[in-house]
Coordinates of C-alpha atoms in Angstrom, one line a residue:
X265 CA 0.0 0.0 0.0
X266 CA 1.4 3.5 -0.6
X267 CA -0.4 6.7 0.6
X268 CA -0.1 10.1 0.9
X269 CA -1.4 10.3 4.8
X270 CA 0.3 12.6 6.8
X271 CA -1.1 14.2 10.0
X272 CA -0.2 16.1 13.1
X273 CA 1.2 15.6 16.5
X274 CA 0.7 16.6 20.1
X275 CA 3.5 15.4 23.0
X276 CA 3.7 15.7 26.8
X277 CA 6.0 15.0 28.7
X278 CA 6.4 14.7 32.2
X279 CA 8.6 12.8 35.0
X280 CA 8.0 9.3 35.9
X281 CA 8.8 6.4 38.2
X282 CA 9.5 2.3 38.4
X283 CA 9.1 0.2 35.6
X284 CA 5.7 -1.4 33.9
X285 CA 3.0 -1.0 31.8
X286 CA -1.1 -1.6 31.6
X287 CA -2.1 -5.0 31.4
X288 CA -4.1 -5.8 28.2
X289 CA -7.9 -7.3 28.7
X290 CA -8.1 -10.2 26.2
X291 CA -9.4 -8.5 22.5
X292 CA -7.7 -5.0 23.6
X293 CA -5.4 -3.2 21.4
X294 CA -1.9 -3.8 22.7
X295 CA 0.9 -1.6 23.9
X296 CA 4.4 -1.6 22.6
X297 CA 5.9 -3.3 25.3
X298 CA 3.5 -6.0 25.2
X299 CA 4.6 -6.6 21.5
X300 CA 8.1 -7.4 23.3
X301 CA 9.9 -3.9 22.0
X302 CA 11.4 -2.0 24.8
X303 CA 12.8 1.1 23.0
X304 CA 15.9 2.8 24.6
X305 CA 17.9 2.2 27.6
X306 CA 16.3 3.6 30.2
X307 CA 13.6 2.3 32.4
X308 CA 9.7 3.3 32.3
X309 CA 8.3 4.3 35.8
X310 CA 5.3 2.1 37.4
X311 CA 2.4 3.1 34.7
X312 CA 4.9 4.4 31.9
X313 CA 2.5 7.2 31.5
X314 CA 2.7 10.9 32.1
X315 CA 0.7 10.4 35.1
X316 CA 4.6 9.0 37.1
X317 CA 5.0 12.2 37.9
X318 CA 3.3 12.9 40.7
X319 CA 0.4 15.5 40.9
X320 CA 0.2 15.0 37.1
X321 CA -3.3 14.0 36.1
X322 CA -5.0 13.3 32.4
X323 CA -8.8 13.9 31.5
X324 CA -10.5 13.2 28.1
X325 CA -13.6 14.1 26.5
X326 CA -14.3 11.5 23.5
X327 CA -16.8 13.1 21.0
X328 CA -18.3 10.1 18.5
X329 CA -21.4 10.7 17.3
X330 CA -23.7 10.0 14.2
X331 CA -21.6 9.6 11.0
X332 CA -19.5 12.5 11.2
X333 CA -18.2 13.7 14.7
X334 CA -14.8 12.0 15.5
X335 CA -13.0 15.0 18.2
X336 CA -12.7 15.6 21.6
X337 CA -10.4 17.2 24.1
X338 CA -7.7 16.0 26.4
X339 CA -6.7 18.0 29.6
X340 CA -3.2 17.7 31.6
X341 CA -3.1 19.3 34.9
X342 CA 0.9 19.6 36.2
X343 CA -0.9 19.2 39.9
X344 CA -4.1 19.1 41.6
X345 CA -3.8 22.9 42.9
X346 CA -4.9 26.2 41.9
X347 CA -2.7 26.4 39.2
X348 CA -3.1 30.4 38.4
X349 CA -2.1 31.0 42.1
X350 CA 0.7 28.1 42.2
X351 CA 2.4 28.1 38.7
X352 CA 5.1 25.8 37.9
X353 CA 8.5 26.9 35.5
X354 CA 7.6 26.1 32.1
X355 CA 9.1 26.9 28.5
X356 CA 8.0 26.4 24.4
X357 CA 9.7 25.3 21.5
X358 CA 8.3 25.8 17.7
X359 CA 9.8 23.1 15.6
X360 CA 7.8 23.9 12.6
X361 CA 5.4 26.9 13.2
X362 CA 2.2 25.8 10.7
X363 CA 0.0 25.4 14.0
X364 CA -2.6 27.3 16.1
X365 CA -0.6 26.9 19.4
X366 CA -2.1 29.2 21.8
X367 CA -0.9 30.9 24.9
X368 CA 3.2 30.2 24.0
X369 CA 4.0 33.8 24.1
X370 CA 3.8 34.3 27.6
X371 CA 5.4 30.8 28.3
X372 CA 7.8 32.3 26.8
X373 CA 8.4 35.3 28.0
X374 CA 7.9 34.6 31.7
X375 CA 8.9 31.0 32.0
X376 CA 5.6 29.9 33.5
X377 CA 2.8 27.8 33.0
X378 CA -0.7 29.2 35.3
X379 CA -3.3 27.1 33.7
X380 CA -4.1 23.6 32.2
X381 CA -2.7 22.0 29.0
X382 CA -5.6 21.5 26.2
X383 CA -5.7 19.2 23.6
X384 CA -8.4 19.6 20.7
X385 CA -9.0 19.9 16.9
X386 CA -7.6 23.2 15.0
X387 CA -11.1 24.9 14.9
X388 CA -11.5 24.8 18.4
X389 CA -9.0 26.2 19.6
X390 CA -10.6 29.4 20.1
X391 CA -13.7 27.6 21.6
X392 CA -10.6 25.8 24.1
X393 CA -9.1 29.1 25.0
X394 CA -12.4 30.6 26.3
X395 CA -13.3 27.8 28.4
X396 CA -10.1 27.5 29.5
X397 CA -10.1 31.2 30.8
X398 CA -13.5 30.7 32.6
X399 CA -12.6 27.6 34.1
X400 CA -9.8 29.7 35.6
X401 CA -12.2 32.3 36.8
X402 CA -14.3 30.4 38.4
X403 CA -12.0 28.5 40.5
X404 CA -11.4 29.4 44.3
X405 CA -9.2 32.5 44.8
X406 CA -9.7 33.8 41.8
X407 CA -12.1 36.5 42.6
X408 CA -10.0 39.2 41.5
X409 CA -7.9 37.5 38.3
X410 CA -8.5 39.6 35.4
X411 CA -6.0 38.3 33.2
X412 CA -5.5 33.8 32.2
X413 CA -2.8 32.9 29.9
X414 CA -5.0 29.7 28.6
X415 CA -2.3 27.2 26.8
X416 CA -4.3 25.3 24.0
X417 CA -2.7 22.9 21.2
X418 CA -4.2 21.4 18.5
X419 CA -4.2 18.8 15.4
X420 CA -6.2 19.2 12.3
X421 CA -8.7 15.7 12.7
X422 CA -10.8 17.2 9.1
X423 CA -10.1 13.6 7.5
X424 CA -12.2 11.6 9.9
X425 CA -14.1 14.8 11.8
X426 CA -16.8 17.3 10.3
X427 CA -14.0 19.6 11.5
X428 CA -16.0 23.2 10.0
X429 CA -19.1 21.8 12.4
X430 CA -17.3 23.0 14.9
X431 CA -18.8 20.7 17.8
X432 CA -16.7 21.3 19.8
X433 CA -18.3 23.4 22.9
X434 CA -17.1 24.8 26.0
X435 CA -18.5 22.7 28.1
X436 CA -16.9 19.7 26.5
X437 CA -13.6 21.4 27.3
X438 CA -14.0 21.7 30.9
X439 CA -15.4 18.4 31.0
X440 CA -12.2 17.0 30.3
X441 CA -10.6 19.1 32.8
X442 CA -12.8 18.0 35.4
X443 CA -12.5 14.5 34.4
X444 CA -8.8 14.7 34.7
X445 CA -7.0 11.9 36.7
X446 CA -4.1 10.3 38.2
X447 CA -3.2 6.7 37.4
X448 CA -3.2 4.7 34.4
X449 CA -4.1 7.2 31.2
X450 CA -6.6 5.8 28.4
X451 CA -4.7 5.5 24.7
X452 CA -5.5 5.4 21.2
X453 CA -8.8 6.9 19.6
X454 CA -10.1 9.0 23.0
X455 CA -10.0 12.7 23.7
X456 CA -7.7 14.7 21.2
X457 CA -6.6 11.8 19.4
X458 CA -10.4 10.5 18.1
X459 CA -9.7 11.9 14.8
X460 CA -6.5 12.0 14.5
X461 CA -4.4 9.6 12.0
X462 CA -0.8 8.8 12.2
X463 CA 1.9 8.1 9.1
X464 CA -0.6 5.7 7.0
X465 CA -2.9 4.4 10.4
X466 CA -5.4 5.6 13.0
X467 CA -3.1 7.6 15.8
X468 CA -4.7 9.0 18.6
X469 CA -3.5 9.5 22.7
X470 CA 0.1 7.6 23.7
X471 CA 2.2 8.3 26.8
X472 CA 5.2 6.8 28.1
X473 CA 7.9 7.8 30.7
X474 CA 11.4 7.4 31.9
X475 CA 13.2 6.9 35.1
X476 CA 16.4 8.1 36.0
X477 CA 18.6 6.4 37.7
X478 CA 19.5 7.6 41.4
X479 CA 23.0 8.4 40.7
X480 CA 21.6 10.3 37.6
X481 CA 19.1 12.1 40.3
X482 CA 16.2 9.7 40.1
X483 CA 14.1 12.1 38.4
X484 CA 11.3 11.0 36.2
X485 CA 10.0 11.9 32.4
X486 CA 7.3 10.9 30.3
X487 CA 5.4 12.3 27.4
X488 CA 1.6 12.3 26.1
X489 CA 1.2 12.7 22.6
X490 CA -1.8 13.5 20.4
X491 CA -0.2 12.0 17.1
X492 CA -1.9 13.0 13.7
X493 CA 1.6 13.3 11.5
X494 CA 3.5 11.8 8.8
X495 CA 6.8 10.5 7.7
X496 CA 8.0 6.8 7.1
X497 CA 7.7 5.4 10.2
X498 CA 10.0 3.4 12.3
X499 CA 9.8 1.3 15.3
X500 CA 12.9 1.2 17.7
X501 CA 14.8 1.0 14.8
X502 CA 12.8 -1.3 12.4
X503 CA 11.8 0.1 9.4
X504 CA 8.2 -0.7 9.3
X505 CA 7.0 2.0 7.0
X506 CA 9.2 0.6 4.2
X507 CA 8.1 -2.8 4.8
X508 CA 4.5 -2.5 5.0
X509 CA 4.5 -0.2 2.1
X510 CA 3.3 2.9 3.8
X511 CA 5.6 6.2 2.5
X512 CA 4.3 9.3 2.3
X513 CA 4.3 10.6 -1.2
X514 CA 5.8 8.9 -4.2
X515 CA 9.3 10.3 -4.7
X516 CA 9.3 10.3 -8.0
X517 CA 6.2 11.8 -8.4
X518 CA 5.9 15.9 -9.7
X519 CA 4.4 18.6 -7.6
X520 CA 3.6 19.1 -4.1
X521 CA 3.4 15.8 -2.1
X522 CA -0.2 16.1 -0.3
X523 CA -0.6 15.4 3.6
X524 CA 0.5 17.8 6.3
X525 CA -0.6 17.7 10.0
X526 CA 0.5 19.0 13.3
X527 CA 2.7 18.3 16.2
X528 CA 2.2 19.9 19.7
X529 CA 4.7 18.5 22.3
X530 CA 4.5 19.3 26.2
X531 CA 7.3 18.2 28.3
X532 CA 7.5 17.8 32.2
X533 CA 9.8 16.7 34.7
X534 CA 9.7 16.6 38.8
X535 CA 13.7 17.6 38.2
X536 CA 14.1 20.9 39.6
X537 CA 14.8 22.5 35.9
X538 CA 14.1 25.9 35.1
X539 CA 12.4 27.5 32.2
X540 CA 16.0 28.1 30.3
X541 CA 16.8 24.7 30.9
X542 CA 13.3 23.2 30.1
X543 CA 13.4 24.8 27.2
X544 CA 16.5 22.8 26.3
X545 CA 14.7 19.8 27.0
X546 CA 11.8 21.1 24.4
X547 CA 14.4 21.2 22.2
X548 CA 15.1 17.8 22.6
X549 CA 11.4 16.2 22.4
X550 CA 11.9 16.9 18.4
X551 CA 14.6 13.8 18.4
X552 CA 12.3 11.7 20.1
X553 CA 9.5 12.7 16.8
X554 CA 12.3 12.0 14.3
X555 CA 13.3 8.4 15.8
X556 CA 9.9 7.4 14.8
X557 CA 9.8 8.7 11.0
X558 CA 9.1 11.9 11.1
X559 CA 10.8 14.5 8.8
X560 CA 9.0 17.9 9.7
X561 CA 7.1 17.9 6.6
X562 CA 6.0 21.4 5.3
X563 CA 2.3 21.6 6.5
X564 CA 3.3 19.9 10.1
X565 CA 2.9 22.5 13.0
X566 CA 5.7 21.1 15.5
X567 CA 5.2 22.6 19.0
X568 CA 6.8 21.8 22.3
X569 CA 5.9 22.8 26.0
X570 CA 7.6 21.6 28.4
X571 CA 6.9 22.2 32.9
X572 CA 8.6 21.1 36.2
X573 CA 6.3 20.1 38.8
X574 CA 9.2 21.4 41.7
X575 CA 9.8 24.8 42.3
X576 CA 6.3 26.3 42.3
X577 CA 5.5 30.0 41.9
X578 CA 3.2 31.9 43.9
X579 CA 1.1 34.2 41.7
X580 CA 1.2 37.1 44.3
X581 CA 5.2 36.5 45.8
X582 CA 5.7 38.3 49.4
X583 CA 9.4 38.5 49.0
X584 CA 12.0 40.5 46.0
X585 CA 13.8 38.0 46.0
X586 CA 13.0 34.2 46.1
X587 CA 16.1 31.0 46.2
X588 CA 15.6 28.1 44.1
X589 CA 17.4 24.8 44.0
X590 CA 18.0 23.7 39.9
X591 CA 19.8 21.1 38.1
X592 CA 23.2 22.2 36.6
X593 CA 24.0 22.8 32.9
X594 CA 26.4 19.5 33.1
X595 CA 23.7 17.2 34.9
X596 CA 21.4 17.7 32.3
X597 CA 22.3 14.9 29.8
X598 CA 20.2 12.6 31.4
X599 CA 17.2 14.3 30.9
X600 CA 17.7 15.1 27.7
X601 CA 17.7 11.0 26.6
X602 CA 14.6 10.3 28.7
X603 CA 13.0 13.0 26.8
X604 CA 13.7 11.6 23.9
X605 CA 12.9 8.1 24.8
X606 CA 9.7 8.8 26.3
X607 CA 8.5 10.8 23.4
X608 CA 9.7 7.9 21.0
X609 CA 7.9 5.4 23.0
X610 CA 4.4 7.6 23.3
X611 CA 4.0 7.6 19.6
X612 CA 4.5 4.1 19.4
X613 CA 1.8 3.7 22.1
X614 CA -0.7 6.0 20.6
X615 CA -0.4 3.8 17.1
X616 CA -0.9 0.1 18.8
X617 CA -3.7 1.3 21.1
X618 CA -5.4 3.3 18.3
X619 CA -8.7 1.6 16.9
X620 CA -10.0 1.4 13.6
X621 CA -12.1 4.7 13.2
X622 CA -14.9 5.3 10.3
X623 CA -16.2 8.8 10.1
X624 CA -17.1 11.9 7.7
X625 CA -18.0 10.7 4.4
X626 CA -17.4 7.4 5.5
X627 CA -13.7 7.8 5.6
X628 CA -12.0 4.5 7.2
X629 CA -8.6 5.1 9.0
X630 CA -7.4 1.6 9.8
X631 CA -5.2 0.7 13.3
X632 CA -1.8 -0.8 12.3
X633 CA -2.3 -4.6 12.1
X634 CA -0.8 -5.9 15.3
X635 CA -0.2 -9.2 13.1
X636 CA 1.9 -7.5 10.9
X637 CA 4.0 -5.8 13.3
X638 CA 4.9 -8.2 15.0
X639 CA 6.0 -10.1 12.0
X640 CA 8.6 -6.7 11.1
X641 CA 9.3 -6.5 14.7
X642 CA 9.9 -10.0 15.2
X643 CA 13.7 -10.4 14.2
X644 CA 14.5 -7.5 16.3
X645 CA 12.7 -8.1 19.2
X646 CA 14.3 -12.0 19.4
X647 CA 17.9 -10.4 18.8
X648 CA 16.7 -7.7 21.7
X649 CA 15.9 -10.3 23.7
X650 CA 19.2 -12.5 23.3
X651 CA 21.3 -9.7 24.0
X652 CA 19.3 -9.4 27.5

């Protein structure tokens, strides 16, 4: 098969713990590890979900209805405070700026992030940032706020989702940040990722995370991705793109190659980082999008936020002058390579846990055949394996 799908992206990541992953009900979609690939060198935490770092919780709304609606929202909260009142460092990244990314600016000009992360199709992004700023409002304290830097990201789901209905409300928004949760975080075609497709498959909602070592700090970092993007796409190093015949354009064909998307990646880490040195870990998130297949394309709105869950701010500080305890410029390799192997293993996640999805003008996106991949992955994994 060779198509033209390409789609966009949205990543998260945040610390994490032990090692593990959810255990498969018999019939369910699987995740990577339970194919037998264990991509990188570093250990997951407990869940190997964003959700290791503590405080961190994930809420969906799924929209599926009738024949055409395939959207929803996805919320992450960096903790279970009032987080206009105690905002945590944060810092942006643009790797390719064809998105509609909303509330960077002030990221990055302050180095802080005051309310949730929101996840939803490119039309609603407007519809996201209102309910975002009244949800803010409206939450104890508040009384007197009259100014919300709402952070929204978005992918373009218009292949599977009557995306100019705009359906969308704010209601469904703040029901996904009411909804949101610690513990294990629901994958594939829920919340953001409904819609979404990914190289020449269904994508959706994948997370993952990495634990440091103690004598590398024992911090933790995971990712949540909304992946709708293209490229030829690899699997810890197997080229499965190439050998179940999914590339993005023909390259010897003439013109434009069709198929763009989006990418919006969050990062997090209970490290004590600051927002110069988050930023650098933004940065980094993009390797983690090309070990999977991705080149950037064109059309592909790339975007990375990325927050530490220590060294709170109070929105109202007493003193000049407040002291802060952050990881050094030469202890930060580390989490550079768990950002990177988180994000890898997220996408991976949100592919194998993705469902087959019918929608508007009953368009099919089909989930990668597990079959299939195990076949490509097979040699690999066995060699993997002996090596271990």
């Amino acid at each position: 098969m060779r198509s033209s799908i390409v789609g966009g992206l949205v990543v998260l990541v945040v610390g994490a713990a032990a090692v593990g992953s959810f255990a498969s009900e018999p019939g369910q979609r699987l995740r990577v590890r339970e194919l037998g690939v264990e991509p990188g060198v570093l250990g997951p935490g407990p869940l190997n979900a964003i959700t290791d770092v503590a405080g961190v919780r994930v809420g969906h709304h799924t929209l599926s209805e009738g024949e055409s609606v395939r959207t929803g929202v996805t919320a992450v909260l960096p903790h279970d405070g009032n987080l206009f009142q105690r905002k945590v460092p944060a810092a942006v990244h643009v790797g390719n700026g064809f998105g509609k990314a909303a509330g960077f600016l002030q990221v990055d000009e302050l180095g802080q992030l005051e309310t949730p992360i929101v996840l939803t199709n490119t039309l609603a992004v407007g519809t996201a940032v209102e309910a975002v700023v009244r949800w803010t409002l409206a939450q104890p304290v508040n009384e007197n706020v009259r100014s919300v830097n709402a952070v929204v990201g978005e992918t373009n789901d218009g292949y599977l989702n009557d995306i100019r209905g705009m359906h969308v409300t704010p209601e469904h928004v703040i029901a996904a940040i009411d909804a949101a949760k610690g513990g294990p975080v629901a994958e594939g075609s829920v919340g953001a990722g409904t819609g979404t497709r990914a190289f020449c498959w269904k994508g959706g909602i994948g997370t993952s995370s990495r634990l440091l070592p103690e004598n590398r700090g024992g911090w933790t970092v995971g990712a949540l991705v909304q992946s709708n993007f293209g490229g030829i796409l690899t699997i810890d190093g197997a080229p499965v793109g190439e050998r179940l015949g999914c590339v993005p354009f023909e390259l010897g064909e003439t013109g434009a190659p069709s198929g763009d998307g989006s990418c919006l990646i969050v990062l997090a880490t209970d490290a004590p980082v600051g927002a110069r040195n988050l930023e650098r870990m933004a940065r980094r998130a993009m390797l983690g999008l090309a070990r999977t297949g991705s080149f950037v394309s064109n059309g592909s709105g790339d975007f990375v936020i990325a927050f530490s869950t220590s060294n709170i701010e109070p929105y109202a500080p007493g003193d000049r002058v407040r002291s802060t305890t952050v990881v050094e410029n030469d202890h930060m390799s580390p989490l550079f390579l768990a950002t990177v192997e988180a994000v890898e293993e997220a996408v991976y996640n949100s592919l194998t846990r993705a469902t087959t999805v019918t929608g508007f003008h009953n368009r099919t996106v089909e989930a990668i055949p597990l079959s299939r991949l195990r076949e490509v992955l097979g040699p690999t994994t066995d060699s993997e394996a002996a090596v271990r």
